């Protein structure tokens, strides 16, 4: 699956070249292609619709104005998510400084596992909600990493580049996040495993 | 009695052998573990792919493009003429202004000191320029215009910096 990402680079580069030659509208292709994942990964860190949209929007505008610095040595998405990650971290840092309420922070970050309902209660349509909840129970960076790992199919090296964390740190965080998700989503995963097998 | 038990224990210990499983036993166990992990990983990946991707608001792309357009406009305000060129232009203008001021006939001025100064400065220019018979209004006009251009340049420059 991961090699398809390499094949995706070519059309990206065509549009990047067009933007650099002055065709601003060509950038809309890149926005449309990456907006969902950009918004999703921003959401994993800032945890709020308005802020995630703002971060995603600012990241695209920043990417546009800095596009001449993109050398094409990595995937465009890797470069873009580096901007998204930094913007998201800046956003939550600013927010935490100005508005953090210790009590609500403790409550938000300690949702107990027993809040998680039984599989019988989870209807198909509700799965999304419970998966989102399980990911939200992870620390922000871990949720960001795991989303990139599975949805963008980013490699450990790419995640290392995006976040600036060491390779070992990325591996450890991914391992812990996966383990926690396996536990929290074990019932859903059983169903999914049956489908896969 | 105790000694007898001890002897039996020793006898059993000596005759017990650790039996070995097949050569590839460890490999098989590890393969099973990897396969299970892989399946779990696939299942998690599949769940995430199905349910985690979120979408921003419908007009997201148009808002980004509008932001980019706005940014391009701000960038377009960047002055075509650089600081150095402006400095040169202003120097020339100031030179013309000072030169004509010195050359002007101060009919009203009776002050000898100023006259002396005027002649001294005039003597600096040993070369003969074609006389610039410009009215002081023109000179002041050029000066006012250049000041406005300067002001305009700095105001625009400040906007770009934001």
CSV table of C-alpha atoms in Angstrom, one decimal:
chain,number,residue,atom,x,y,z
A,1,UNK,CA,0.0,0.0,0.0
A,2,UNK,CA,2.8,2.4,0.9
A,3,UNK,CA,4.3,2.5,-2.5
A,4,UNK,CA,1.1,4.1,-3.9
A,5,UNK,CA,2.1,7.2,-1.9
A,6,UNK,CA,5.2,7.4,-4.0
A,7,UNK,CA,3.2,7.2,-7.2
A,8,UNK,CA,1.0,10.0,-5.9
A,9,UNK,CA,3.9,12.3,-5.8
A,10,UNK,CA,4.0,12.9,-9.5
A,11,UNK,CA,0.7,14.7,-10.0
A,12,UNK,CA,1.4,16.7,-6.8
A,13,UNK,CA,4.7,17.9,-8.3
A,14,UNK,CA,2.9,18.9,-11.6
A,15,UNK,CA,0.5,21.1,-9.7
A,16,UNK,CA,3.3,22.5,-7.5
A,17,UNK,CA,5.2,23.5,-10.6
A,18,UNK,CA,2.1,25.1,-12.0
A,19,UNK,CA,1.6,27.1,-8.8
A,20,UNK,CA,5.3,28.2,-8.8
A,21,UNK,CA,4.9,29.3,-12.4
A,22,UNK,CA,2.1,31.7,-11.3
A,23,UNK,CA,-1.0,29.6,-11.7
A,24,UNK,CA,-2.5,30.2,-8.2
A,25,UNK,CA,-5.7,28.2,-9.0
A,26,UNK,CA,-3.6,25.0,-9.4
A,27,UNK,CA,-3.2,25.1,-5.6
A,28,UNK,CA,-6.9,24.3,-5.2
A,29,UNK,CA,-6.1,20.7,-6.4
A,30,UNK,CA,-3.7,20.3,-3.5
A,31,UNK,CA,-6.1,21.8,-1.1
A,32,UNK,CA,-8.9,19.5,-2.2
A,33,UNK,CA,-6.7,16.4,-2.1
A,34,UNK,CA,-5.3,17.0,1.4
A,35,UNK,CA,-7.9,19.0,3.2
A,36,UNK,CA,-9.6,16.1,4.9
A,37,UNK,CA,-6.5,14.6,6.3
A,38,UNK,CA,-5.0,18.0,7.2
A,39,UNK,CA,-8.2,18.8,9.1
A,40,UNK,CA,-8.3,15.4,10.7
A,41,UNK,CA,-4.7,15.5,12.0
A,42,UNK,CA,-5.1,19.1,13.2
A,43,UNK,CA,-8.3,18.0,15.0
A,44,UNK,CA,-6.3,15.2,16.8
A,45,UNK,CA,-4.2,17.9,18.5
A,46,UNK,CA,-6.4,20.9,18.9
A,47,UNK,CA,-9.6,18.8,19.6
A,48,UNK,CA,-12.0,21.5,18.5
A,49,UNK,CA,-13.7,22.1,15.1
A,50,UNK,CA,-13.1,25.8,14.8
A,51,UNK,CA,-9.5,25.7,15.8
A,52,UNK,CA,-8.8,22.7,13.6
A,53,UNK,CA,-10.3,24.5,10.6
A,54,UNK,CA,-8.3,27.6,11.4
A,55,UNK,CA,-5.1,25.6,11.8
A,56,UNK,CA,-5.7,23.7,8.5
A,57,UNK,CA,-6.5,26.9,6.7
A,58,UNK,CA,-3.5,28.7,8.0
A,59,UNK,CA,-1.3,25.7,7.2
A,60,UNK,CA,-2.4,25.7,3.5
A,61,UNK,CA,-1.8,29.4,3.2
A,62,UNK,CA,1.6,29.1,4.8
A,63,UNK,CA,2.4,26.1,2.5
A,64,UNK,CA,1.4,28.3,-0.5
A,65,UNK,CA,3.6,31.2,0.5
A,66,UNK,CA,6.5,28.9,1.3
A,67,UNK,CA,6.0,26.6,-1.7
A,68,UNK,CA,9.2,27.8,-3.3
A,69,UNK,CA,11.2,26.3,-0.4
A,70,UNK,CA,9.7,22.8,-1.0
A,71,UNK,CA,12.5,20.9,-2.6
A,72,UNK,CA,10.5,17.7,-3.5
A,73,UNK,CA,12.9,15.5,-1.5
A,74,UNK,CA,10.0,14.3,0.6
A,75,UNK,CA,6.3,13.8,-0.2
A,76,UNK,CA,4.3,17.1,-0.4
A,77,UNK,CA,2.0,15.7,2.3
A,78,UNK,CA,4.9,15.1,4.7
A,79,UNK,CA,6.0,18.7,4.2
A,80,UNK,CA,2.5,19.9,4.6
A,81,UNK,CA,1.8,17.9,7.8
A,82,UNK,CA,5.0,19.3,9.2
A,83,UNK,CA,3.4,22.8,9.0
A,84,UNK,CA,0.1,21.4,10.3
A,85,UNK,CA,1.9,19.8,13.3
A,86,UNK,CA,3.8,23.0,14.2
A,87,UNK,CA,0.7,25.2,13.8
A,88,UNK,CA,-1.4,22.8,15.9
A,89,UNK,CA,1.2,22.7,18.7
A,90,UNK,CA,1.5,26.5,18.7
A,91,UNK,CA,-2.3,26.8,18.8
A,92,UNK,CA,-2.7,24.5,21.9
A,93,UNK,CA,0.2,26.1,23.6
A,94,UNK,CA,-1.4,29.5,23.2
A,95,UNK,CA,-4.7,28.2,24.3
A,96,UNK,CA,-3.3,26.3,27.3
A,97,UNK,CA,-1.5,29.5,28.5
A,98,UNK,CA,-4.7,31.6,28.2
A,99,UNK,CA,-7.6,29.3,29.0
A,100,UNK,CA,-6.7,26.1,30.7
A,101,UNK,CA,-8.9,25.1,33.5
A,102,UNK,CA,-7.1,22.5,35.6
A,103,UNK,CA,-10.3,20.7,36.7
A,104,UNK,CA,-11.8,20.3,33.2
A,105,UNK,CA,-8.3,19.4,31.9
A,106,UNK,CA,-8.0,16.6,34.4
A,107,UNK,CA,-11.5,15.3,33.6
A,108,UNK,CA,-11.0,15.6,29.9
A,109,UNK,CA,-7.8,13.6,30.0
A,110,UNK,CA,-8.9,10.9,32.3
A,111,UNK,CA,-12.0,9.5,30.7
A,112,UNK,CA,-12.1,6.0,32.2
A,113,UNK,CA,-12.1,2.9,30.1
A,114,UNK,CA,-15.3,1.7,31.7
A,115,UNK,CA,-17.1,4.6,29.9
A,116,UNK,CA,-16.6,2.5,26.8
A,117,UNK,CA,-19.8,0.6,25.9
A,118,UNK,CA,-20.2,-3.0,25.1
A,119,UNK,CA,-20.2,-4.1,21.5
A,120,UNK,CA,-23.8,-5.0,21.6
A,121,UNK,CA,-24.6,-1.4,22.2
A,122,UNK,CA,-22.5,-0.2,19.4
A,123,UNK,CA,-24.5,0.1,16.2
A,124,UNK,CA,-22.7,0.4,13.0
A,125,UNK,CA,-23.3,4.1,12.7
A,126,UNK,CA,-22.0,4.7,16.2
A,127,UNK,CA,-18.7,3.0,15.6
A,128,UNK,CA,-17.2,6.3,14.4
A,129,UNK,CA,-18.0,8.0,17.6
A,130,UNK,CA,-16.4,5.3,19.8
A,131,UNK,CA,-13.3,5.1,17.7
A,132,UNK,CA,-13.0,8.9,17.8
A,133,UNK,CA,-13.4,8.7,21.6
A,134,UNK,CA,-10.7,6.0,21.9
A,135,UNK,CA,-8.3,8.2,19.9
A,136,UNK,CA,-9.2,11.2,21.9
A,137,UNK,CA,-8.2,9.3,25.0
A,138,UNK,CA,-4.7,9.2,23.7
A,139,UNK,CA,-2.3,12.1,24.3
A,140,UNK,CA,-2.5,14.7,21.5
A,141,UNK,CA,0.8,13.8,19.9
A,142,UNK,CA,0.1,10.1,20.0
A,143,UNK,CA,-3.3,10.6,18.4
A,144,UNK,CA,-1.6,12.7,15.7
A,145,UNK,CA,1.0,10.0,15.1
A,146,UNK,CA,-1.4,7.1,14.9
A,147,UNK,CA,-3.7,9.0,12.5
A,148,UNK,CA,-0.8,9.8,10.2
A,149,UNK,CA,0.4,6.2,10.5
A,150,UNK,CA,-2.8,4.6,9.5
A,151,UNK,CA,-4.6,7.2,7.4
A,152,UNK,CA,-1.7,8.7,5.4
A,153,UNK,CA,0.3,5.5,5.7
A,154,UNK,CA,3.3,7.6,6.7
A,155,UNK,CA,6.4,5.6,7.6
A,156,UNK,CA,8.2,6.0,10.9
A,157,UNK,CA,10.9,8.1,9.1
A,158,UNK,CA,8.3,10.4,7.6
A,159,UNK,CA,6.6,10.9,11.0
A,160,UNK,CA,10.1,11.5,12.5
A,161,UNK,CA,10.5,14.3,9.9
A,162,UNK,CA,7.1,15.8,10.5
A,163,UNK,CA,7.2,15.9,14.3
A,164,UNK,CA,10.9,16.3,14.9
A,165,UNK,CA,10.8,13.4,17.4
A,166,UNK,CA,13.5,10.7,17.3
A,167,UNK,CA,12.9,7.5,15.5
A,168,UNK,CA,12.9,5.5,18.8
A,169,UNK,CA,10.4,8.0,20.3
A,170,UNK,CA,8.1,7.7,17.4
A,171,UNK,CA,8.2,3.9,17.6
A,172,UNK,CA,7.5,3.8,21.3
A,173,UNK,CA,4.6,6.3,21.0
A,174,UNK,CA,3.2,4.3,18.1
A,175,UNK,CA,3.5,1.0,20.0
A,176,UNK,CA,1.8,2.5,23.1
A,177,UNK,CA,-0.9,4.1,21.1
A,178,UNK,CA,-1.7,0.9,19.2
A,179,UNK,CA,-1.7,-1.2,22.3
A,180,UNK,CA,-4.1,1.2,24.0
A,181,UNK,CA,-6.3,1.2,20.9
A,182,UNK,CA,-6.3,-2.6,20.7
A,183,UNK,CA,-7.5,-2.7,24.3
A,184,UNK,CA,-10.2,0.0,24.0
A,185,UNK,CA,-11.4,-1.2,20.6
A,186,UNK,CA,-10.9,-4.9,21.2
A,187,UNK,CA,-14.6,-5.6,20.7
A,188,UNK,CA,-14.8,-3.6,17.5
A,189,UNK,CA,-11.6,-5.2,16.3
A,190,UNK,CA,-12.9,-8.7,16.8
A,191,UNK,CA,-15.7,-7.9,14.4
A,192,UNK,CA,-13.3,-6.3,12.0
A,193,UNK,CA,-10.9,-9.3,12.2
A,194,UNK,CA,-13.8,-11.6,11.3
A,195,UNK,CA,-14.4,-9.4,8.2
A,196,UNK,CA,-10.7,-9.5,7.2
A,197,UNK,CA,-10.4,-13.3,7.7
B,1,UNK,CA,14.0,-40.9,56.5
B,2,UNK,CA,15.0,-37.4,55.4
B,3,UNK,CA,18.1,-38.7,53.8
B,4,UNK,CA,16.2,-41.3,51.9
B,5,UNK,CA,13.9,-38.6,50.5
B,6,UNK,CA,16.9,-36.5,49.5
B,7,UNK,CA,18.4,-39.4,47.7
B,8,UNK,CA,15.2,-40.0,45.8
B,9,UNK,CA,15.1,-36.4,44.9
B,10,UNK,CA,18.6,-36.4,43.6
B,11,UNK,CA,18.0,-39.6,41.6
B,12,UNK,CA,15.0,-38.0,39.9
B,13,UNK,CA,16.9,-34.8,39.2
B,14,UNK,CA,19.8,-36.6,37.7
B,15,UNK,CA,17.6,-38.7,35.5
B,16,UNK,CA,15.3,-35.9,34.3
B,17,UNK,CA,16.1,-34.5,30.9
B,18,UNK,CA,15.1,-31.3,29.4
B,19,UNK,CA,13.4,-32.3,26.3
B,20,UNK,CA,13.8,-30.1,23.2
B,21,UNK,CA,11.0,-29.2,20.8
B,22,UNK,CA,11.6,-29.2,17.1
B,23,UNK,CA,14.3,-27.0,15.7
B,24,UNK,CA,12.0,-24.4,14.3
B,25,UNK,CA,9.8,-24.2,17.3
B,26,UNK,CA,10.7,-20.6,18.3
B,27,UNK,CA,10.4,-19.4,14.7
B,28,UNK,CA,6.9,-20.9,14.5
B,29,UNK,CA,5.8,-19.3,17.7
B,30,UNK,CA,7.2,-15.9,16.6
B,31,UNK,CA,5.6,-16.3,13.2
B,32,UNK,CA,2.3,-16.9,14.9
B,33,UNK,CA,2.8,-13.8,17.1
B,34,UNK,CA,3.7,-11.6,14.1
B,35,UNK,CA,0.7,-13.0,12.1
B,36,UNK,CA,-1.6,-12.2,15.0
B,37,UNK,CA,-0.1,-8.7,15.4
B,38,UNK,CA,-0.4,-8.1,11.7
B,39,UNK,CA,-4.0,-9.2,11.6
B,40,UNK,CA,-4.7,-6.9,14.6
B,41,UNK,CA,-2.9,-4.1,12.9
B,42,UNK,CA,-4.8,-4.6,9.7
B,43,UNK,CA,-8.1,-4.6,11.6
B,44,UNK,CA,-7.1,-1.4,13.3
B,45,UNK,CA,-6.0,0.2,10.1
B,46,UNK,CA,-9.2,-0.8,8.4
B,47,UNK,CA,-11.3,0.6,11.2
B,48,UNK,CA,-9.4,3.8,11.2
B,49,UNK,CA,-9.6,4.2,7.4
B,50,UNK,CA,-13.4,3.6,7.6
B,51,UNK,CA,-14.2,5.9,10.5
B,52,UNK,CA,-11.5,8.4,11.4
B,53,UNK,CA,-11.2,10.6,8.4
B,54,UNK,CA,-13.1,13.8,9.0
B,55,UNK,CA,-14.1,16.6,6.7
B,56,UNK,CA,-13.8,20.3,7.2
B,57,UNK,CA,-16.7,22.6,6.3
B,58,UNK,CA,-18.0,22.6,2.6
B,59,UNK,CA,-16.5,26.0,1.8
B,60,UNK,CA,-13.1,25.2,3.2
B,61,UNK,CA,-11.3,25.2,-0.2
B,62,UNK,CA,-12.9,28.4,-1.3
B,63,UNK,CA,-11.9,30.1,2.0
B,64,UNK,CA,-8.3,28.9,1.6
B,65,UNK,CA,-8.2,30.1,-2.0
B,66,UNK,CA,-9.6,33.5,-0.9
B,67,UNK,CA,-7.0,33.7,1.8
B,68,UNK,CA,-4.3,33.0,-0.8
B,69,UNK,CA,-5.7,35.6,-3.1
B,70,UNK,CA,-5.7,38.2,-0.4
B,71,UNK,CA,-2.1,37.3,0.6
B,72,UNK,CA,-1.1,37.6,-3.1
B,73,UNK,CA,-2.6,41.1,-3.2
B,74,UNK,CA,-0.7,42.2,-0.1
B,75,UNK,CA,2.4,40.8,-1.7
B,76,UNK,CA,1.7,42.8,-4.8
B,77,UNK,CA,1.9,46.0,-2.8
B,78,UNK,CA,5.7,45.4,-2.5
B,79,UNK,CA,7.4,48.4,-4.1
B,80,UNK,CA,8.8,47.9,-7.6
B,81,UNK,CA,11.4,50.6,-6.9
B,82,UNK,CA,13.9,49.6,-4.2
B,83,UNK,CA,15.1,51.7,-1.2
B,84,UNK,CA,18.4,52.4,-2.9
B,85,UNK,CA,16.7,53.8,-6.0
B,86,UNK,CA,14.5,56.0,-3.8
B,87,UNK,CA,17.5,57.3,-2.0
B,88,UNK,CA,19.1,58.2,-5.3
B,89,UNK,CA,16.0,59.9,-6.6
B,90,UNK,CA,15.6,61.9,-3.4
B,91,UNK,CA,19.3,62.9,-3.4
B,92,UNK,CA,18.9,64.2,-6.9
B,93,UNK,CA,15.8,66.1,-5.9
B,94,UNK,CA,17.4,67.5,-2.8
B,95,UNK,CA,20.4,68.5,-4.9
B,96,UNK,CA,18.3,70.3,-7.4
B,97,UNK,CA,16.4,72.0,-4.6
B,98,UNK,CA,19.5,73.2,-2.8
B,99,UNK,CA,21.1,74.2,-6.1
B,100,UNK,CA,18.2,76.3,-7.2
B,101,UNK,CA,17.9,77.8,-3.7
B,102,UNK,CA,21.4,78.9,-3.8
B,103,UNK,CA,21.1,80.2,-7.4
B,104,UNK,CA,17.9,82.1,-6.6
B,105,UNK,CA,18.1,85.8,-6.6
B,106,UNK,CA,17.3,86.9,-3.1
B,107,UNK,CA,16.2,90.4,-3.9
B,108,UNK,CA,14.5,90.8,-0.6
B,109,UNK,CA,17.4,89.6,1.4
B,110,UNK,CA,19.7,92.3,2.6
B,111,UNK,CA,21.6,90.1,4.9
B,112,UNK,CA,25.2,90.2,4.0
B,113,UNK,CA,25.9,87.0,5.8
B,114,UNK,CA,23.5,85.0,3.6
B,115,UNK,CA,24.9,86.7,0.5
B,116,UNK,CA,28.4,85.7,1.5
B,117,UNK,CA,27.3,82.2,2.2
B,118,UNK,CA,25.5,82.1,-1.1
B,119,UNK,CA,28.6,83.2,-3.0
B,120,UNK,CA,30.8,80.8,-1.1
B,121,UNK,CA,28.6,77.8,-1.8
B,122,UNK,CA,28.2,79.0,-5.4
B,123,UNK,CA,32.0,79.0,-5.8
B,124,UNK,CA,32.1,75.4,-4.9
B,125,UNK,CA,30.6,74.7,-8.3
B,126,UNK,CA,33.4,75.6,-10.5
B,127,UNK,CA,31.8,74.0,-13.5
B,128,UNK,CA,29.1,75.9,-15.3
B,129,UNK,CA,25.7,74.4,-15.4
B,130,UNK,CA,23.1,75.6,-17.7
B,131,UNK,CA,21.2,78.0,-15.5
B,132,UNK,CA,18.1,76.5,-14.0
B,133,UNK,CA,15.6,79.3,-14.1
B,134,UNK,CA,12.8,77.5,-12.2
B,135,UNK,CA,10.2,79.2,-10.2
B,136,UNK,CA,10.3,78.4,-6.4
B,137,UNK,CA,6.8,77.0,-6.7
B,138,UNK,CA,8.1,74.2,-9.0
B,139,UNK,CA,10.9,73.4,-6.6
B,140,UNK,CA,8.5,73.3,-3.6
B,141,UNK,CA,6.2,71.2,-5.8
B,142,UNK,CA,8.9,68.6,-6.5
B,143,UNK,CA,9.9,68.6,-2.8
B,144,UNK,CA,6.2,68.0,-1.7
B,145,UNK,CA,5.8,65.3,-4.3
B,146,UNK,CA,8.9,63.4,-3.3
B,147,UNK,CA,7.9,63.7,0.3
B,148,UNK,CA,4.5,62.1,-0.5
B,149,UNK,CA,6.2,59.3,-2.5
B,150,UNK,CA,8.4,58.6,0.5
B,151,UNK,CA,5.5,58.6,2.9
B,152,UNK,CA,3.5,56.3,0.5
B,153,UNK,CA,6.5,53.9,0.3
B,154,UNK,CA,6.9,53.6,4.1
B,155,UNK,CA,3.2,53.1,4.7
B,156,UNK,CA,3.0,50.3,2.1
B,157,UNK,CA,6.1,48.7,3.4
B,158,UNK,CA,4.6,48.5,6.8
B,159,UNK,CA,1.5,46.8,5.4
B,160,UNK,CA,3.6,44.1,3.7
B,161,UNK,CA,5.4,43.4,6.9
B,162,UNK,CA,2.1,42.4,8.5
